[in-house]
Amino acid sequence: MKILLRFLCAISIIAGTPPLAHAASSNAAQHQAQEKRSKRKPLTTEVRFSIGRNGDLLSVAVHRSSGSRKADAEAIAAVRRAAPFPKMPAGSPARMEMRMKIQMDADAVGRARK
């Protein structure tokens, strides 16, 4: 049995994959990290924005902060990236005000675009 285990470890090292025991402990560590992340409460930013009749974004601002400057900035950036919006039907007001809640994983905020 020891010979077989050594043989499998040697093959995995040659092939560039981690040994089986290391792979199992690595998977366990990844699972534990994922469990910790899933227990965290997501960050929620409420944004207020205005859209013109032609679908242009007229304004965007944080209405209710998540408590994280990065999360708030990413929520505003997400609305800006979504613009322009579809044109409104004839007879619509010249400007439409909207509010939207945007939830983000706390880990994703750390990896947000710069």
Coordinates of C-alpha atoms in Angstrom, one line a residue:
M1 CA 0.0 0.0 0.0
K2 CA 2.8 2.4 0.9
I3 CA 4.5 1.7 -2.4
L4 CA 1.2 2.5 -4.3
L5 CA 0.7 5.7 -2.4
R6 CA 4.3 6.8 -3.1
F7 CA 3.9 5.9 -6.7
L8 CA 0.7 8.0 -7.0
C9 CA 2.4 10.9 -5.3
A10 CA 5.4 10.7 -7.7
I11 CA 3.1 10.6 -10.7
S12 CA 1.1 13.5 -9.5
I13 CA 4.2 15.6 -8.9
I14 CA 5.6 14.7 -12.3
A15 CA 2.2 15.6 -13.9
G16 CA 2.1 18.9 -12.0
T17 CA -0.9 18.1 -9.9
P18 CA -0.8 18.1 -6.1
P19 CA -0.5 14.8 -4.3
L20 CA -3.8 13.2 -3.2
A21 CA -3.4 14.0 0.5
H22 CA -2.6 17.6 -0.4
A23 CA -5.5 17.9 -2.8
A24 CA -7.9 16.6 -0.1
S25 CA -6.7 19.1 2.5
S26 CA -6.8 21.9 -0.1
N27 CA -10.4 21.0 -1.0
A28 CA -11.3 21.0 2.7
A29 CA -9.8 24.4 3.2
Q30 CA -11.6 25.8 0.1
H31 CA -14.9 24.3 1.5
Q32 CA -14.3 26.0 4.9
A33 CA -13.5 29.3 3.3
Q34 CA -16.7 29.1 1.1
E35 CA -18.8 28.3 4.2
K36 CA -17.4 31.4 6.0
R37 CA -18.3 33.6 2.9
S38 CA -21.8 32.2 2.7
K39 CA -22.5 33.1 6.3
R40 CA -21.6 36.7 5.7
K41 CA -24.4 39.2 5.2
P42 CA -24.3 40.7 1.7
L43 CA -23.7 44.4 1.3
T44 CA -26.8 46.3 0.1
T45 CA -26.6 49.7 -1.5
E46 CA -29.8 51.5 -2.5
V47 CA -29.2 53.8 -5.5
R48 CA -31.5 56.6 -6.9
F49 CA -31.2 57.5 -10.5
S50 CA -33.0 59.4 -13.2
I51 CA -33.6 58.4 -16.8
G52 CA -34.5 60.8 -19.6
R53 CA -37.3 60.1 -22.2
N54 CA -34.6 59.0 -24.7
G55 CA -33.1 56.5 -22.3
D56 CA -30.1 58.5 -21.2
L57 CA -28.9 58.3 -17.6
L58 CA -29.4 61.9 -16.2
S59 CA -28.2 61.3 -12.6
V60 CA -27.3 58.6 -10.2
A61 CA -26.5 58.8 -6.4
V62 CA -26.5 56.6 -3.3
H63 CA -29.8 56.8 -1.6
R64 CA -28.9 54.4 1.3
S65 CA -25.3 53.4 1.9
S66 CA -24.2 49.8 2.5
G67 CA -21.6 51.1 4.9
S68 CA -18.8 50.3 2.4
R69 CA -17.5 53.0 0.1
K70 CA -16.3 50.4 -2.4
A71 CA -19.7 48.7 -2.5
D72 CA -21.4 52.1 -2.9
A73 CA -19.1 53.1 -5.7
E74 CA -19.5 49.7 -7.5
A75 CA -23.3 50.1 -7.3
I76 CA -23.2 53.5 -8.9
A77 CA -20.7 52.1 -11.5
A78 CA -23.1 49.2 -12.3
V79 CA -26.0 51.7 -13.0
R80 CA -23.7 53.8 -15.2
R81 CA -22.6 50.6 -17.1
A82 CA -26.2 49.7 -17.7
A83 CA -26.9 53.0 -19.5
P84 CA -28.3 53.9 -22.0
F85 CA -31.7 52.4 -21.2
P86 CA -34.5 51.7 -23.6
K87 CA -36.4 54.8 -24.8
M88 CA -39.7 55.4 -23.0
P89 CA -43.0 55.2 -24.8
A90 CA -44.6 58.3 -26.3
G91 CA -46.4 60.4 -23.8
S92 CA -44.0 59.5 -21.0
P93 CA -42.7 62.2 -18.6
A94 CA -39.4 63.9 -19.7
R95 CA -37.7 62.3 -16.7
M96 CA -38.3 59.2 -14.6
E97 CA -36.9 58.8 -11.1
M98 CA -36.1 55.3 -9.9
R99 CA -34.6 53.6 -6.8
M100 CA -33.1 50.2 -6.8
K101 CA -31.3 48.0 -4.2
I102 CA -28.1 46.3 -5.3
Q103 CA -26.7 43.5 -3.2
M104 CA -23.1 42.4 -3.4
D105 CA -21.0 39.7 -1.8
A106 CA -18.4 41.3 0.5
D107 CA -15.6 39.3 -1.2
A108 CA -16.7 40.6 -4.6
V109 CA -16.4 44.1 -3.5
G110 CA -12.7 43.6 -2.7
R111 CA -12.3 42.5 -6.3
A112 CA -14.3 45.3 -7.8
R113 CA -13.0 47.1 -10.9
K114 CA -10.8 50.1 -10.3

